[in-house]
């Protein structure tokens, strides 16, 4: 369970969150809100990639000093180095987080042919596959996926859904077309209630 208490986040002078509180308790949860209201920002905060905020993020009732150790995030808002190949990016993750090489995920996503392509030269769909494999291979207790089905072909969405059905982590996603995720047990929750 993730609990956000009294979150305040401002970009320049525009508040994104002001005394925001939420409990994200479902094992499989889809956060719903129109574009531009802060879903990606909230996900970066939960994942420990944005520490310019006030408030608390609690994991099972406790603060965690290094959120990146327990939360994996797949998001277009993470800037991967464009000059590295997909293989190099995944190798860095495997080494940094002592994760096994994600051979099965790569094969199921039909990503083998793109491993030696620079990240910046990948199509948006293949960048999304690389992001998803990168996050899921870490096997963290919390998995946060920002628009995980965006830019994916139907076969890749089916593979993603099969991964998530029995995934042991608490999985939190944002998605503009949540029905396939609802069909496998995701519960929807508005960003602002």
Short mmCIF file of N, CA and C in Angstrom, two decimals:
data_model
loop_
_atom_site.label_atom_id
_atom_site.label_comp_id
_atom_site.label_asym_id
_atom_site.label_seq_id
_atom_site.Cartn_x
_atom_site.Cartn_y
_atom_site.Cartn_z
N UNK A 1 0.85 -1.18 0.00
CA UNK A 1 0.00 0.00 0.00
C UNK A 1 0.89 1.24 0.00
N UNK A 2 0.53 2.20 -0.82
CA UNK A 2 1.23 3.48 -0.88
C UNK A 2 0.28 4.56 -0.38
N UNK A 3 0.78 5.39 0.50
CA UNK A 3 -0.03 6.48 1.03
C UNK A 3 0.71 7.79 0.78
N UNK A 4 0.00 8.75 0.20
CA UNK A 4 0.56 10.08 -0.05
C UNK A 4 -0.11 11.03 0.93
N UNK A 5 0.72 11.76 1.69
CA UNK A 5 0.18 12.66 2.71
C UNK A 5 0.67 14.08 2.48
N UNK A 6 -0.28 14.98 2.34
CA UNK A 6 -0.03 16.43 2.28
C UNK A 6 1.02 16.80 1.24
N UNK A 7 0.88 16.22 0.06
CA UNK A 7 1.83 16.46 -1.02
C UNK A 7 1.63 17.85 -1.60
N UNK A 8 2.74 18.58 -1.70
CA UNK A 8 2.73 19.88 -2.36
C UNK A 8 3.84 19.86 -3.41
N UNK A 9 3.46 20.12 -4.65
CA UNK A 9 4.41 20.13 -5.77
C UNK A 9 4.06 21.31 -6.66
N UNK A 10 5.08 22.14 -6.94
CA UNK A 10 4.89 23.34 -7.75
C UNK A 10 5.89 23.32 -8.89
N UNK A 11 5.42 23.61 -10.12
CA UNK A 11 6.29 23.84 -11.27
C UNK A 11 6.29 25.34 -11.53
N UNK A 12 7.47 25.94 -11.43
CA UNK A 12 7.60 27.40 -11.50
C UNK A 12 6.67 27.99 -10.44
N UNK A 13 5.57 28.59 -10.85
CA UNK A 13 4.64 29.13 -9.85
C UNK A 13 3.30 28.43 -9.89
N UNK A 14 3.19 27.38 -10.71
CA UNK A 14 1.91 26.68 -10.87
C UNK A 14 1.87 25.44 -9.98
N UNK A 15 0.95 25.42 -9.02
CA UNK A 15 0.84 24.21 -8.18
C UNK A 15 0.24 23.04 -8.97
N UNK A 16 0.89 21.88 -8.86
CA UNK A 16 0.35 20.64 -9.43
C UNK A 16 -0.43 19.92 -8.35
N UNK A 17 0.16 19.86 -7.16
CA UNK A 17 -0.50 19.27 -6.00
C UNK A 17 -0.41 20.26 -4.84
N UNK A 18 -1.52 20.42 -4.14
CA UNK A 18 -1.55 21.30 -2.98
C UNK A 18 -2.29 20.57 -1.86
N UNK A 19 -1.53 20.11 -0.88
CA UNK A 19 -2.08 19.34 0.25
C UNK A 19 -2.82 18.09 -0.25
N UNK A 20 -2.24 17.42 -1.24
CA UNK A 20 -2.83 16.23 -1.86
C UNK A 20 -2.62 15.02 -0.95
N UNK A 21 -3.68 14.29 -0.71
CA UNK A 21 -3.62 13.06 0.09
C UNK A 21 -4.33 11.95 -0.69
N UNK A 22 -3.74 10.76 -0.69
CA UNK A 22 -4.37 9.62 -1.35
C UNK A 22 -3.82 8.34 -0.77
N UNK A 23 -4.66 7.32 -0.79
CA UNK A 23 -4.25 5.98 -0.40
C UNK A 23 -4.40 5.09 -1.62
N UNK A 24 -3.30 4.47 -2.03
CA UNK A 24 -3.29 3.57 -3.18
C UNK A 24 -3.13 2.16 -2.63
N UNK A 25 -4.26 1.53 -2.32
CA UNK A 25 -4.20 0.27 -1.57
C UNK A 25 -4.47 -0.97 -2.41
N UNK A 26 -5.06 -0.80 -3.59
CA UNK A 26 -5.37 -1.97 -4.43
C UNK A 26 -4.09 -2.60 -4.96
N UNK A 27 -4.08 -3.92 -5.06
CA UNK A 27 -2.92 -4.63 -5.60
C UNK A 27 -2.69 -4.29 -7.07
N UNK A 28 -3.77 -4.10 -7.81
CA UNK A 28 -3.72 -3.72 -9.23
C UNK A 28 -4.61 -2.50 -9.38
N UNK A 29 -3.99 -1.35 -9.66
CA UNK A 29 -4.72 -0.08 -9.62
C UNK A 29 -4.45 0.75 -10.86
N UNK A 30 -5.51 1.29 -11.44
CA UNK A 30 -5.40 2.20 -12.58
C UNK A 30 -5.86 3.59 -12.14
N UNK A 31 -4.92 4.54 -12.17
CA UNK A 31 -5.22 5.93 -11.80
C UNK A 31 -5.77 6.63 -13.04
N UNK A 32 -6.93 7.26 -12.88
CA UNK A 32 -7.58 7.93 -14.01
C UNK A 32 -7.62 9.44 -13.80
N UNK A 33 -7.27 10.17 -14.85
CA UNK A 33 -7.38 11.63 -14.88
C UNK A 33 -7.06 12.09 -16.29
N UNK A 34 -7.62 13.21 -16.70
CA UNK A 34 -7.26 13.77 -18.01
C UNK A 34 -5.77 14.13 -18.06
N UNK A 35 -5.26 14.30 -19.26
CA UNK A 35 -3.86 14.71 -19.43
C UNK A 35 -3.59 16.03 -18.72
N UNK A 36 -2.39 16.15 -18.20
CA UNK A 36 -1.94 17.42 -17.64
C UNK A 36 -2.32 17.68 -16.19
N UNK A 37 -2.92 16.71 -15.52
CA UNK A 37 -3.33 16.94 -14.13
C UNK A 37 -2.33 16.41 -13.09
N UNK A 38 -1.27 15.71 -13.53
CA UNK A 38 -0.24 15.34 -12.57
C UNK A 38 0.03 13.87 -12.38
N UNK A 39 -0.56 12.99 -13.21
CA UNK A 39 -0.32 11.55 -13.03
C UNK A 39 1.16 11.21 -13.16
N UNK A 40 1.79 11.68 -14.22
CA UNK A 40 3.22 11.37 -14.44
C UNK A 40 4.08 11.98 -13.35
N UNK A 41 3.74 13.17 -12.92
CA UNK A 41 4.48 13.81 -11.82
C UNK A 41 4.36 12.99 -10.55
N UNK A 42 3.15 12.55 -10.23
CA UNK A 42 2.94 11.72 -9.05
C UNK A 42 3.75 10.43 -9.14
N UNK A 43 3.76 9.82 -10.31
CA UNK A 43 4.49 8.56 -10.49
C UNK A 43 6.00 8.77 -10.30
N UNK A 44 6.54 9.89 -10.80
CA UNK A 44 7.98 10.17 -10.61
C UNK A 44 8.29 10.39 -9.13
N UNK A 45 7.39 11.03 -8.42
CA UNK A 45 7.59 11.24 -6.98
C UNK A 45 7.57 9.90 -6.25
N UNK A 46 6.58 9.06 -6.54
CA UNK A 46 6.48 7.74 -5.89
C UNK A 46 7.74 6.92 -6.17
N UNK A 47 8.27 7.03 -7.38
CA UNK A 47 9.45 6.23 -7.77
C UNK A 47 10.76 6.83 -7.27
N UNK A 48 10.70 7.97 -6.62
CA UNK A 48 11.92 8.58 -6.10
C UNK A 48 12.75 9.30 -7.14
N UNK A 49 12.15 9.64 -8.28
CA UNK A 49 12.87 10.33 -9.33
C UNK A 49 12.65 11.84 -9.30
N UNK A 50 11.82 12.31 -8.40
CA UNK A 50 11.56 13.74 -8.24
C UNK A 50 11.46 13.99 -6.74
N UNK A 51 12.45 14.67 -6.20
CA UNK A 51 12.42 14.93 -4.75
C UNK A 51 12.14 16.40 -4.43
N UNK A 52 11.72 17.17 -5.43
CA UNK A 52 11.41 18.58 -5.23
C UNK A 52 9.92 18.73 -4.88
N UNK A 53 9.57 18.26 -3.70
CA UNK A 53 8.18 18.34 -3.23
C UNK A 53 8.19 18.39 -1.70
N UNK A 54 7.05 18.73 -1.17
CA UNK A 54 6.84 18.68 0.28
C UNK A 54 5.74 17.66 0.53
N UNK A 55 5.83 16.97 1.65
CA UNK A 55 4.85 15.96 2.00
C UNK A 55 5.52 14.62 2.20
N UNK A 56 4.71 13.59 2.36
CA UNK A 56 5.23 12.25 2.64
C UNK A 56 4.67 11.23 1.67
N UNK A 57 5.52 10.28 1.32
CA UNK A 57 5.12 9.10 0.56
C UNK A 57 5.48 7.91 1.43
N UNK A 58 4.46 7.14 1.83
CA UNK A 58 4.67 6.01 2.74
C UNK A 58 4.39 4.70 2.01
N UNK A 59 5.24 3.73 2.28
CA UNK A 59 5.10 2.39 1.72
C UNK A 59 4.80 1.44 2.87
N UNK A 60 3.60 0.88 2.88
CA UNK A 60 3.15 0.05 3.99
C UNK A 60 3.35 0.77 5.32
N UNK A 61 3.03 2.05 5.34
CA UNK A 61 3.06 2.85 6.56
C UNK A 61 4.40 3.43 6.93
N UNK A 62 5.43 3.19 6.12
CA UNK A 62 6.78 3.68 6.46
C UNK A 62 7.39 4.45 5.31
N UNK A 63 8.24 5.41 5.67
CA UNK A 63 9.02 6.09 4.64
C UNK A 63 10.18 5.19 4.25
N UNK A 64 10.56 5.24 3.01
CA UNK A 64 11.71 4.46 2.55
C UNK A 64 12.78 5.45 2.11
N UNK A 65 14.01 5.32 2.63
CA UNK A 65 15.04 6.31 2.32
C UNK A 65 15.44 6.37 0.85
N UNK A 66 15.36 5.25 0.14
CA UNK A 66 15.72 5.22 -1.28
C UNK A 66 14.59 4.52 -2.03
N UNK A 67 13.63 5.32 -2.47
CA UNK A 67 12.43 4.76 -3.10
C UNK A 67 12.75 3.97 -4.36
N UNK A 68 13.81 4.34 -5.08
CA UNK A 68 14.16 3.63 -6.31
C UNK A 68 14.52 2.17 -6.05
N UNK A 69 14.86 1.83 -4.82
CA UNK A 69 15.17 0.44 -4.49
C UNK A 69 13.93 -0.44 -4.45
N UNK A 70 12.76 0.17 -4.21
CA UNK A 70 11.55 -0.63 -4.06
C UNK A 70 10.49 -0.35 -5.13
N UNK A 71 10.68 0.72 -5.93
CA UNK A 71 9.71 1.09 -6.95
C UNK A 71 10.40 1.12 -8.31
N UNK A 72 9.83 0.41 -9.28
CA UNK A 72 10.30 0.48 -10.66
C UNK A 72 9.27 1.25 -11.47
N UNK A 73 9.73 2.17 -12.29
CA UNK A 73 8.83 3.01 -13.08
C UNK A 73 9.14 2.86 -14.56
N UNK A 74 8.10 2.66 -15.36
CA UNK A 74 8.20 2.73 -16.82
C UNK A 74 7.40 3.94 -17.25
N UNK A 75 8.09 4.90 -17.89
CA UNK A 75 7.42 6.14 -18.25
C UNK A 75 8.17 6.84 -19.37
N UNK A 76 7.42 7.50 -20.25
CA UNK A 76 8.04 8.33 -21.28
C UNK A 76 8.78 9.51 -20.67
N UNK A 77 8.46 9.85 -19.42
CA UNK A 77 9.09 11.01 -18.80
C UNK A 77 10.50 10.71 -18.26
N UNK A 78 10.92 9.46 -18.34
CA UNK A 78 12.29 9.12 -17.96
C UNK A 78 13.16 9.28 -19.20
N UNK A 79 14.17 10.10 -19.09
CA UNK A 79 15.04 10.37 -20.24
C UNK A 79 16.17 9.34 -20.29
N UNK A 80 16.02 8.34 -21.16
CA UNK A 80 17.11 7.40 -21.39
C UNK A 80 18.11 8.05 -22.34
N UNK A 81 19.40 7.78 -22.19
CA UNK A 81 20.38 8.34 -23.12
C UNK A 81 20.12 7.83 -24.55
N UNK A 82 19.88 8.75 -25.46
CA UNK A 82 19.56 8.40 -26.84
C UNK A 82 20.67 7.66 -27.56
N UNK A 83 21.93 7.86 -27.12
CA UNK A 83 23.07 7.28 -27.83
C UNK A 83 23.36 5.84 -27.43
N UNK A 84 22.76 5.35 -26.34
CA UNK A 84 22.96 3.97 -25.93
C UNK A 84 21.98 3.06 -26.68
N UNK A 85 22.41 1.85 -26.94
CA UNK A 85 21.49 0.89 -27.56
C UNK A 85 20.56 0.33 -26.49
N UNK A 86 19.48 -0.26 -26.92
CA UNK A 86 18.55 -0.90 -25.99
C UNK A 86 19.27 -1.96 -25.17
N UNK A 87 20.15 -2.73 -25.81
CA UNK A 87 20.92 -3.75 -25.09
C UNK A 87 21.77 -3.12 -23.98
N UNK A 88 22.44 -2.02 -24.29
CA UNK A 88 23.28 -1.35 -23.30
C UNK A 88 22.45 -0.83 -22.13
N UNK A 89 21.28 -0.28 -22.43
CA UNK A 89 20.40 0.21 -21.36
C UNK A 89 19.96 -0.94 -20.45
N UNK A 90 19.54 -2.04 -21.05
CA UNK A 90 19.10 -3.18 -20.25
C UNK A 90 20.27 -3.81 -19.49
N UNK A 91 21.46 -3.82 -20.08
CA UNK A 91 22.64 -4.34 -19.38
C UNK A 91 22.98 -3.46 -18.18
N UNK A 92 22.84 -2.14 -18.33
CA UNK A 92 23.09 -1.24 -17.20
C UNK A 92 22.11 -1.51 -16.05
N UNK A 93 20.86 -1.72 -16.40
CA UNK A 93 19.86 -2.02 -15.37
C UNK A 93 20.18 -3.36 -14.71
N UNK A 94 20.51 -4.37 -15.51
CA UNK A 94 20.83 -5.69 -14.96
C UNK A 94 22.01 -5.60 -14.01
N UNK A 95 23.03 -4.84 -14.38
CA UNK A 95 24.21 -4.71 -13.52
C UNK A 95 23.91 -3.87 -12.27
N UNK A 96 23.25 -2.72 -12.46
CA UNK A 96 22.98 -1.81 -11.34
C UNK A 96 22.07 -2.43 -10.29
N UNK A 97 21.09 -3.21 -10.72
CA UNK A 97 20.10 -3.74 -9.80
C UNK A 97 20.25 -5.24 -9.59
N UNK A 98 21.36 -5.80 -10.08
CA UNK A 98 21.62 -7.25 -9.94
C UNK A 98 20.42 -8.06 -10.41
N UNK A 99 19.90 -7.68 -11.57
CA UNK A 99 18.74 -8.36 -12.16
C UNK A 99 19.22 -9.35 -13.21
N UNK A 100 18.55 -10.48 -13.34
CA UNK A 100 18.91 -11.39 -14.43
C UNK A 100 18.53 -10.79 -15.78
N UNK A 101 19.23 -11.22 -16.83
CA UNK A 101 18.94 -10.74 -18.18
C UNK A 101 17.52 -11.16 -18.54
N UNK A 102 16.69 -10.23 -19.03
CA UNK A 102 15.26 -10.50 -19.28
C UNK A 102 15.00 -11.19 -20.62
N UNK A 103 15.64 -12.30 -20.85
CA UNK A 103 15.54 -12.98 -22.15
C UNK A 103 14.10 -13.31 -22.53
N UNK A 104 13.35 -13.86 -21.59
CA UNK A 104 11.97 -14.25 -21.90
C UNK A 104 11.13 -13.03 -22.25
N UNK A 105 11.26 -11.96 -21.49
CA UNK A 105 10.49 -10.74 -21.78
C UNK A 105 10.85 -10.19 -23.15
N UNK A 106 12.14 -10.18 -23.46
CA UNK A 106 12.59 -9.68 -24.77
C UNK A 106 11.99 -10.52 -25.89
N UNK A 107 12.01 -11.81 -25.72
CA UNK A 107 11.47 -12.71 -26.75
C UNK A 107 9.95 -12.53 -26.88
N UNK A 108 9.25 -12.51 -25.74
CA UNK A 108 7.79 -12.38 -25.80
C UNK A 108 7.34 -11.06 -26.42
N UNK A 109 8.12 -10.00 -26.19
CA UNK A 109 7.80 -8.69 -26.78
C UNK A 109 8.32 -8.55 -28.21
N UNK A 110 8.96 -9.62 -28.72
CA UNK A 110 9.55 -9.60 -30.06
C UNK A 110 10.47 -8.39 -30.22
N UNK A 111 11.36 -8.25 -29.24
CA UNK A 111 12.26 -7.09 -29.18
C UNK A 111 13.70 -7.43 -29.55
N UNK A 112 13.99 -8.72 -29.82
CA UNK A 112 15.37 -9.14 -30.10
C UNK A 112 16.00 -8.34 -31.24
N UNK A 113 15.26 -8.10 -32.30
CA UNK A 113 15.80 -7.43 -33.48
C UNK A 113 16.17 -5.96 -33.23
N UNK A 114 15.73 -5.42 -32.08
CA UNK A 114 15.95 -4.00 -31.80
C UNK A 114 16.97 -3.76 -30.69
N UNK A 115 17.54 -4.82 -30.14
CA UNK A 115 18.47 -4.67 -29.02
C UNK A 115 19.69 -3.83 -29.37
N UNK A 116 20.14 -3.89 -30.60
CA UNK A 116 21.35 -3.14 -30.97
C UNK A 116 21.04 -1.82 -31.68
N UNK A 117 19.80 -1.36 -31.52
CA UNK A 117 19.39 -0.06 -32.05
C UNK A 117 19.52 0.97 -30.93
N UNK A 118 20.05 2.14 -31.31
CA UNK A 118 20.14 3.23 -30.33
C UNK A 118 18.73 3.55 -29.82
N UNK A 119 18.62 3.84 -28.54
CA UNK A 119 17.31 4.14 -27.95
C UNK A 119 16.63 5.27 -28.71
N UNK A 120 17.38 6.32 -29.05
CA UNK A 120 16.81 7.46 -29.75
C UNK A 120 16.31 7.14 -31.14
N UNK A 121 16.77 6.04 -31.73
CA UNK A 121 16.34 5.65 -33.08
C UNK A 121 15.19 4.66 -33.05
N UNK A 122 14.79 4.21 -31.88
CA UNK A 122 13.67 3.27 -31.77
C UNK A 122 12.35 3.98 -32.04
N UNK A 123 11.39 3.27 -32.58
CA UNK A 123 10.04 3.82 -32.72
C UNK A 123 9.45 4.02 -31.32
N UNK A 124 8.37 4.78 -31.24
CA UNK A 124 7.74 5.01 -29.93
C UNK A 124 7.26 3.69 -29.32
N UNK A 125 6.77 2.77 -30.15
CA UNK A 125 6.34 1.47 -29.63
C UNK A 125 7.50 0.66 -29.07
N UNK A 126 8.64 0.68 -29.75
CA UNK A 126 9.80 -0.05 -29.25
C UNK A 126 10.44 0.65 -28.06
N UNK A 127 10.37 1.97 -27.99
CA UNK A 127 10.82 2.65 -26.78
C UNK A 127 9.96 2.23 -25.59
N UNK A 128 8.66 2.11 -25.82
CA UNK A 128 7.75 1.67 -24.74
C UNK A 128 8.10 0.26 -24.30
N UNK A 129 8.37 -0.64 -25.25
CA UNK A 129 8.76 -2.01 -24.90
C UNK A 129 10.03 -1.99 -24.05
N UNK A 130 11.01 -1.19 -24.46
CA UNK A 130 12.27 -1.10 -23.71
C UNK A 130 12.01 -0.58 -22.29
N UNK A 131 11.17 0.43 -22.15
CA UNK A 131 10.82 0.97 -20.83
C UNK A 131 10.18 -0.10 -19.94
N UNK A 132 9.23 -0.84 -20.52
CA UNK A 132 8.51 -1.86 -19.76
C UNK A 132 9.44 -2.99 -19.32
N UNK A 133 10.25 -3.47 -20.24
CA UNK A 133 11.21 -4.54 -19.90
C UNK A 133 12.16 -4.04 -18.83
N UNK A 134 12.66 -2.82 -19.00
CA UNK A 134 13.59 -2.22 -18.05
C UNK A 134 13.00 -2.16 -16.64
N UNK A 135 11.76 -1.77 -16.52
CA UNK A 135 11.13 -1.66 -15.20
C UNK A 135 10.80 -3.03 -14.62
N UNK A 136 10.22 -3.90 -15.45
CA UNK A 136 9.75 -5.18 -14.93
C UNK A 136 10.88 -6.12 -14.54
N UNK A 137 12.03 -6.01 -15.20
CA UNK A 137 13.14 -6.91 -14.90
C UNK A 137 13.71 -6.68 -13.51
N UNK A 138 13.42 -5.54 -12.91
CA UNK A 138 13.97 -5.23 -11.58
C UNK A 138 13.28 -5.98 -10.45
N UNK A 139 12.08 -6.50 -10.68
CA UNK A 139 11.38 -7.30 -9.67
C UNK A 139 11.23 -6.59 -8.33
N UNK A 140 10.80 -5.35 -8.36
CA UNK A 140 10.58 -4.58 -7.14
C UNK A 140 9.20 -4.88 -6.57
N UNK A 141 8.97 -4.56 -5.29
CA UNK A 141 7.65 -4.81 -4.71
C UNK A 141 6.57 -3.84 -5.21
N UNK A 142 6.99 -2.73 -5.84
CA UNK A 142 6.04 -1.77 -6.40
C UNK A 142 6.44 -1.52 -7.85
N UNK A 143 5.47 -1.63 -8.74
CA UNK A 143 5.69 -1.43 -10.17
C UNK A 143 4.72 -0.35 -10.64
N UNK A 144 5.27 0.74 -11.19
CA UNK A 144 4.46 1.87 -11.63
C UNK A 144 4.64 2.03 -13.14
N UNK A 145 3.54 1.96 -13.88
CA UNK A 145 3.59 1.99 -15.33
C UNK A 145 2.73 3.15 -15.84
N UNK A 146 3.40 4.14 -16.42
CA UNK A 146 2.72 5.33 -16.92
C UNK A 146 2.32 5.08 -18.37
N UNK A 147 1.03 4.98 -18.63
CA UNK A 147 0.50 4.70 -19.96
C UNK A 147 1.20 3.50 -20.61
N UNK A 148 1.14 2.32 -19.97
CA UNK A 148 1.92 1.18 -20.46
C UNK A 148 1.50 0.64 -21.82
N UNK A 149 0.26 0.86 -22.22
CA UNK A 149 -0.18 0.32 -23.51
C UNK A 149 -0.07 1.33 -24.65
N UNK A 150 0.30 2.58 -24.34
CA UNK A 150 0.42 3.61 -25.37
C UNK A 150 1.50 3.21 -26.37
N UNK A 151 1.20 3.30 -27.63
CA UNK A 151 2.11 3.03 -28.76
C UNK A 151 2.41 1.55 -28.97
N UNK A 152 1.84 0.66 -28.16
CA UNK A 152 2.08 -0.77 -28.35
C UNK A 152 1.09 -1.35 -29.35
N UNK A 153 1.54 -2.32 -30.14
CA UNK A 153 0.65 -3.05 -31.02
C UNK A 153 -0.19 -4.02 -30.17
N UNK A 154 -1.24 -4.57 -30.77
CA UNK A 154 -2.17 -5.43 -30.03
C UNK A 154 -1.48 -6.66 -29.43
N UNK A 155 -0.57 -7.27 -30.18
CA UNK A 155 0.12 -8.46 -29.67
C UNK A 155 0.95 -8.11 -28.44
N UNK A 156 1.60 -6.95 -28.44
CA UNK A 156 2.42 -6.54 -27.29
C UNK A 156 1.56 -6.19 -26.08
N UNK A 157 0.39 -5.60 -26.34
CA UNK A 157 -0.54 -5.33 -25.23
C UNK A 157 -0.98 -6.64 -24.60
N UNK A 158 -1.26 -7.65 -25.41
CA UNK A 158 -1.64 -8.97 -24.88
C UNK A 158 -0.52 -9.56 -24.03
N UNK A 159 0.73 -9.42 -24.48
CA UNK A 159 1.87 -9.90 -23.70
C UNK A 159 1.95 -9.16 -22.37
N UNK A 160 1.81 -7.84 -22.42
CA UNK A 160 1.84 -7.02 -21.20
C UNK A 160 0.76 -7.47 -20.22
N UNK A 161 -0.45 -7.66 -20.72
CA UNK A 161 -1.56 -8.09 -19.86
C UNK A 161 -1.26 -9.45 -19.23
N UNK A 162 -0.66 -10.35 -20.01
CA UNK A 162 -0.34 -11.68 -19.45
C UNK A 162 0.72 -11.57 -18.36
N UNK A 163 1.65 -10.63 -18.51
CA UNK A 163 2.66 -10.42 -17.46
C UNK A 163 2.00 -9.91 -16.18
N UNK A 164 1.04 -9.00 -16.34
CA UNK A 164 0.47 -8.31 -15.17
C UNK A 164 -0.58 -9.12 -14.43
N UNK A 165 -1.18 -10.10 -15.07
CA UNK A 165 -2.25 -10.87 -14.43
C UNK A 165 -1.80 -11.43 -13.08
N UNK A 166 -0.64 -12.05 -13.05
CA UNK A 166 -0.17 -12.69 -11.82
C UNK A 166 1.08 -12.02 -11.25
N UNK A 167 1.36 -10.80 -11.67
CA UNK A 167 2.57 -10.13 -11.18
C UNK A 167 2.45 -9.93 -9.67
N UNK A 168 3.49 -10.31 -8.90
CA UNK A 168 3.38 -10.27 -7.45
C UNK A 168 3.47 -8.87 -6.84
N UNK A 169 3.98 -7.89 -7.58
CA UNK A 169 4.12 -6.54 -7.04
C UNK A 169 2.78 -5.83 -6.98
N UNK A 170 2.71 -4.77 -6.18
CA UNK A 170 1.58 -3.86 -6.32
C UNK A 170 1.85 -3.11 -7.62
N UNK A 171 0.90 -3.14 -8.54
CA UNK A 171 1.06 -2.52 -9.85
C UNK A 171 0.10 -1.35 -9.95
N UNK A 172 0.66 -0.17 -10.23
CA UNK A 172 -0.13 1.04 -10.39
C UNK A 172 0.12 1.57 -11.79
N UNK A 173 -0.95 1.81 -12.53
CA UNK A 173 -0.80 2.30 -13.90
C UNK A 173 -1.67 3.54 -14.09
N UNK A 174 -1.37 4.26 -15.17
CA UNK A 174 -2.31 5.25 -15.70
C UNK A 174 -2.62 4.76 -17.10
N UNK A 175 -3.85 5.00 -17.55
CA UNK A 175 -4.23 4.48 -18.86
C UNK A 175 -5.50 5.18 -19.31
N UNK A 176 -5.51 5.64 -20.56
CA UNK A 176 -6.71 6.30 -21.08
C UNK A 176 -7.74 5.29 -21.59
N UNK A 177 -7.31 4.06 -21.82
CA UNK A 177 -8.24 3.00 -22.23
C UNK A 177 -8.08 1.84 -21.26
N UNK A 178 -8.68 1.94 -20.07
CA UNK A 178 -8.41 0.98 -19.01
C UNK A 178 -9.13 -0.37 -19.12
N UNK A 179 -10.08 -0.52 -20.05
CA UNK A 179 -10.90 -1.73 -20.06
C UNK A 179 -10.09 -3.03 -20.10
N UNK A 180 -9.06 -3.16 -20.96
CA UNK A 180 -8.31 -4.42 -20.94
C UNK A 180 -7.66 -4.70 -19.58
N UNK A 181 -7.28 -3.66 -18.87
CA UNK A 181 -6.68 -3.83 -17.55
C UNK A 181 -7.74 -4.16 -16.51
N UNK A 182 -8.90 -3.54 -16.63
CA UNK A 182 -10.03 -3.87 -15.74
C UNK A 182 -10.41 -5.33 -15.92
N UNK A 183 -10.36 -5.81 -17.16
CA UNK A 183 -10.72 -7.20 -17.45
C UNK A 183 -9.80 -8.20 -16.76
N UNK A 184 -8.56 -7.80 -16.42
CA UNK A 184 -7.65 -8.71 -15.72
C UNK A 184 -7.54 -8.39 -14.23
N UNK A 185 -8.45 -7.56 -13.71
CA UNK A 185 -8.52 -7.36 -12.27
C UNK A 185 -8.06 -6.01 -11.74
N UNK A 186 -7.74 -5.06 -12.61
CA UNK A 186 -7.36 -3.73 -12.14
C UNK A 186 -8.60 -2.98 -11.67
N UNK A 187 -8.43 -2.22 -10.62
CA UNK A 187 -9.48 -1.35 -10.08
C UNK A 187 -9.12 0.07 -10.47
N UNK A 188 -10.10 0.85 -10.89
CA UNK A 188 -9.83 2.24 -11.24
C UNK A 188 -10.04 3.15 -10.05
N UNK A 189 -9.24 4.21 -10.02
CA UNK A 189 -9.35 5.21 -8.95
C UNK A 189 -9.02 6.57 -9.57
N UNK A 190 -9.89 7.56 -9.41
CA UNK A 190 -9.56 8.88 -9.93
C UNK A 190 -8.36 9.48 -9.19
N UNK A 191 -7.57 10.27 -9.90
CA UNK A 191 -6.42 10.93 -9.27
C UNK A 191 -6.89 11.82 -8.13
N UNK A 192 -7.94 12.57 -8.40
CA UNK A 192 -8.51 13.45 -7.38
C UNK A 192 -9.91 12.97 -7.05
N UNK A 193 -10.13 12.63 -5.81
CA UNK A 193 -11.46 12.15 -5.41
C UNK A 193 -12.22 13.23 -4.70
#
